[in-house]
Amino acid sequence: MVRRTKEEAEKTREALLDAAEFVFLEKGVANASLEDIARSAGVTRGAVYWHFENKLALFDAMHERVKLPMDELFERAMHDGDSFTALKEVCITVMRHLAEDARAKRVFTILLLKCEETCPAQSNVERQQQKRDKVIQRFEKIFTAAHQDGKLGPDTSPQTAAIALHATICGVLNDYVRNPEVLDIATLGPQLIEIFFRGISA
Amino acid sequence: MVRRTKEEAEKTREALLDAAEFVFLEKGVANASLEDIARSAGVTRGAVYWHFENKLALFDAMHERVKLPMDELFERAMHDGDSFTALKEVCITVMRHLAEDARAKRVFTILLLKCEETCPAQSNVERQQQKRDKVIQRFEKIFTAAHQDGKLGPDTSPQTAAIALHATICGVLNDYVRNPEVLDIATLGPQLIEIFFRGISA
DNA sequence: CTTTACAAGCATACACGAATGTATGTAACC
DNA sequence: GGTTACATACATTCGTGTATGCTTGTAAAG
């Protein structure tokens, strides 16, 4: 059955991206064939190669369709004020958002568990690194301000606190995608953030 | 050139496992062919199929050759006493060990970044889950004792503390393998553990 | 102490399927 | 009538698994 109008073609594209999420999640990116994805979307490989150049392009399109925790963390940490408590709120909001946005959760899980980082030159890995650095830099700025206000503990530098917060958040998200049914991030996330900030406070 | 004696055959086996580590690290598990690994070890695929049944068996053998952080964490947390400070030391020791043991670091990196978790029924994933549960249970026991001694903060349950500690450790290790040259785990690991324990203490 | 048979430890050759990329066909829209 | 949006068909590559060949250690037999 041929999609005729432009809107129907767009539907096919979206269906392919949706199918990619589920197939990648189930079989892993490397082990999933374009045939699998096409069939899951109710079309053939012809449709896939019409909309996307190849598997990598499909993967990238799927990736760019969602806003992942680290993107959101950076954006919100930029705009939502510099205060200590505001940063806490941002962290909690980002975690909660991942639990609520099923699509973001799927793609994030794929990136963490179902996808190999091949050569470091891969655009995916590079961008990931840059995001990480930006987030940590942003954290460091906020913690430096807090440090000057005497809010930080005496033996914790702003830089250490920034890297530590990033590691903590990554840890929670990591544990969450590995057992989403056990670890309830909506309640445990805030608690862990609370523990962390208590640990670095004066 | 044919390896003749039993010892030389064992050398070939070890060379294959070593080669597997480096090739998997570089190209990812799925993208690495047995041809790649054999050539990297200076032999042909014939040697690979003589020593191992297939790629999965080779992967498992490589995996079982090392002791990874979670194994060590469980063992040491079992034997090294139940005290609060002892647990801190255990966490730090485990982190430091990963930085020092190049082979363990390689395999751990492969498991985290270079290997897709395919079907959940895979033995690898299951064992990983069981280790995680055991470690957390062990943590919970120690924290329960600390709670009864009044060492724990009033609003943090032993269970929460256990999961939180696990997430924190995973976060550090995760960040470490992603940028080993930036994040110096030998100095930052202990600091983060310190922050965490300060956060949960009364 | 030599000879011989056999198996270990690989290398080489071959068959096979699976996935990819492309080329072509085809129907409907504009 | 041409282009869009696919389906279908084809060629090619790549990796796997297996079968076979070859060389050497090794142990039993004489």
PDB file of N, CA, C and O (backbone and C1' of nucleotides) in Angstrom, chain B residues 3 9 12 43-44 47 51, chain C residues 8-14:
ATOM      1  N   ARG B   3      51.542 -24.222  17.251  1.00  0.00           N
ATOM      2  CA  ARG B   3      51.911 -24.381  18.656  1.00  0.00           C
ATOM      3  C   ARG B   3      51.890 -25.861  18.997  1.00  0.00           C
ATOM      4  O   ARG B   3      50.899 -26.540  18.768  1.00  0.00           O
ATOM      5  N   ALA B   9      49.945 -24.000  23.648  1.00  0.00           N
ATOM      6  CA  ALA B   9      48.523 -23.892  23.325  1.00  0.00           C
ATOM      7  C   ALA B   9      47.833 -22.952  24.309  1.00  0.00           C
ATOM      8  O   ALA B   9      46.989 -22.134  23.934  1.00  0.00           O
ATOM      9  N   THR B  12      48.523 -19.479  23.377  1.00  0.00           N
ATOM     10  CA  THR B  12      47.652 -19.063  22.275  1.00  0.00           C
ATOM     11  C   THR B  12      46.287 -18.636  22.806  1.00  0.00           C
ATOM     12  O   THR B  12      45.732 -17.611  22.407  1.00  0.00           O
ATOM     13  N   VAL B  43      47.170 -15.398  14.888  1.00  0.00           N
ATOM     14  CA  VAL B  43      46.764 -16.746  14.463  1.00  0.00           C
ATOM     15  C   VAL B  43      45.605 -16.616  13.469  1.00  0.00           C
ATOM     16  O   VAL B  43      45.302 -15.520  13.011  1.00  0.00           O
ATOM     17  N   THR B  44      44.980 -17.715  13.138  1.00  0.00           N
ATOM     18  CA  THR B  44      43.827 -17.663  12.233  1.00  0.00           C
ATOM     19  C   THR B  44      42.559 -18.065  12.990  1.00  0.00           C
ATOM     20  O   THR B  44      42.611 -18.447  14.156  1.00  0.00           O
ATOM     21  N   ALA B  47      42.323 -21.312  15.068  1.00  0.00           N
ATOM     22  CA  ALA B  47      42.730 -21.355  16.475  1.00  0.00           C
ATOM     23  C   ALA B  47      41.585 -20.926  17.383  1.00  0.00           C
ATOM     24  O   ALA B  47      41.371 -21.506  18.451  1.00  0.00           O
ATOM     25  N   HIS B  51      39.788 -23.275  20.402  1.00  0.00           N
ATOM     26  CA  HIS B  51      39.791 -22.969  21.837  1.00  0.00           C
ATOM     27  C   HIS B  51      38.406 -22.587  22.356  1.00  0.00           C
ATOM     28  O   HIS B  51      38.120 -22.782  23.536  1.00  0.00           O
TER      29      HIS B  51
ATOM     30  P    DA C   8      42.995 -35.092  21.454  1.00  0.00           P
ATOM     31  O5'  DA C   8      43.918 -33.824  21.738  1.00  0.00           O
ATOM     32  C5'  DA C   8      45.128 -34.008  22.459  1.00  0.00           C
ATOM     33  C4'  DA C   8      46.173 -33.002  21.994  1.00  0.00           C
ATOM     34  C3'  DA C   8      45.666 -31.556  21.897  1.00  0.00           C
ATOM     35  O3'  DA C   8      46.653 -30.683  22.417  1.00  0.00           O
ATOM     36  C1'  DA C   8      46.544 -32.233  19.807  1.00  0.00           C
ATOM     37  P    DG C   9      46.239 -29.171  22.762  1.00  0.00           P
ATOM     38  O5'  DG C   9      46.631 -28.400  21.432  1.00  0.00           O
ATOM     39  C5'  DG C   9      47.987 -28.355  21.039  1.00  0.00           C
ATOM     40  C4'  DG C   9      48.134 -27.619  19.724  1.00  0.00           C
ATOM     41  C3'  DG C   9      47.273 -26.349  19.586  1.00  0.00           C
ATOM     42  O3'  DG C   9      48.064 -25.319  19.017  1.00  0.00           O
ATOM     43  C1'  DG C   9      46.937 -27.730  17.746  1.00  0.00           C
ATOM     44  P    DC C  10      47.538 -23.760  19.247  1.00  0.00           P
ATOM     45  O5'  DC C  10      46.268 -23.591  18.311  1.00  0.00           O
ATOM     46  C5'  DC C  10      46.327 -22.748  17.168  1.00  0.00           C
ATOM     47  C4'  DC C  10      46.840 -23.500  15.934  1.00  0.00           C
ATOM     48  C3'  DC C  10      46.441 -22.864  14.614  1.00  0.00           C
ATOM     49  O3'  DC C  10      47.413 -21.917  14.207  1.00  0.00           O
ATOM     50  C1'  DC C  10      46.337 -25.281  14.551  1.00  0.00           C
ATOM     51  P    DA C  11      46.966 -20.807  13.169  1.00  0.00           P
ATOM     52  O5'  DA C  11      46.942 -21.552  11.763  1.00  0.00           O
ATOM     53  C5'  DA C  11      48.145 -22.063  11.210  1.00  0.00           C
ATOM     54  C4'  DA C  11      47.900 -22.579   9.791  1.00  0.00           C
ATOM     55  C3'  DA C  11      47.245 -21.567   8.841  1.00  0.00           C
ATOM     56  O3'  DA C  11      47.839 -21.683   7.549  1.00  0.00           O
ATOM     57  C1'  DA C  11      45.855 -23.490   9.053  1.00  0.00           C
ATOM     58  P    DT C  12      47.402 -20.644   6.408  1.00  0.00           P
ATOM     59  O5'  DT C  12      46.372 -21.478   5.519  1.00  0.00           O
ATOM     60  C5'  DT C  12      46.674 -22.826   5.181  1.00  0.00           C
ATOM     61  C4'  DT C  12      45.508 -23.482   4.468  1.00  0.00           C
ATOM     62  C3'  DT C  12      44.752 -22.574   3.491  1.00  0.00           C
ATOM     63  O3'  DT C  12      44.657 -23.227   2.239  1.00  0.00           O
ATOM     64  C1'  DT C  12      43.229 -23.653   4.944  1.00  0.00           C
ATOM     65  P    DA C  13      43.979 -22.409   0.982  1.00  0.00           P
ATOM     66  O5'  DA C  13      42.580 -23.164   0.844  1.00  0.00           O
ATOM     67  C5'  DA C  13      42.521 -24.572   1.053  1.00  0.00           C
ATOM     68  C4'  DA C  13      41.083 -25.062   0.934  1.00  0.00           C
ATOM     69  C3'  DA C  13      40.228 -24.271  -0.055  1.00  0.00           C
ATOM     70  O3'  DA C  13      39.410 -25.169  -0.790  1.00  0.00           O
ATOM     71  C1'  DA C  13      39.221 -24.214   2.086  1.00  0.00           C
ATOM     72  P    DC C  14      38.472 -24.567  -1.976  1.00  0.00           P
ATOM     73  O5'  DC C  14      37.011 -24.789  -1.362  1.00  0.00           O
ATOM     74  C5'  DC C  14      36.743 -25.990  -0.642  1.00  0.00           C
ATOM     75  C4'  DC C  14      35.401 -25.883   0.064  1.00  0.00           C
ATOM     76  C3'  DC C  14      34.312 -25.188  -0.765  1.00  0.00           C
ATOM     77  O3'  DC C  14      33.171 -26.007  -0.833  1.00  0.00           O
ATOM     78  C1'  DC C  14      34.415 -24.279   1.416  1.00  0.00           C
TER      79       DC C  14
END
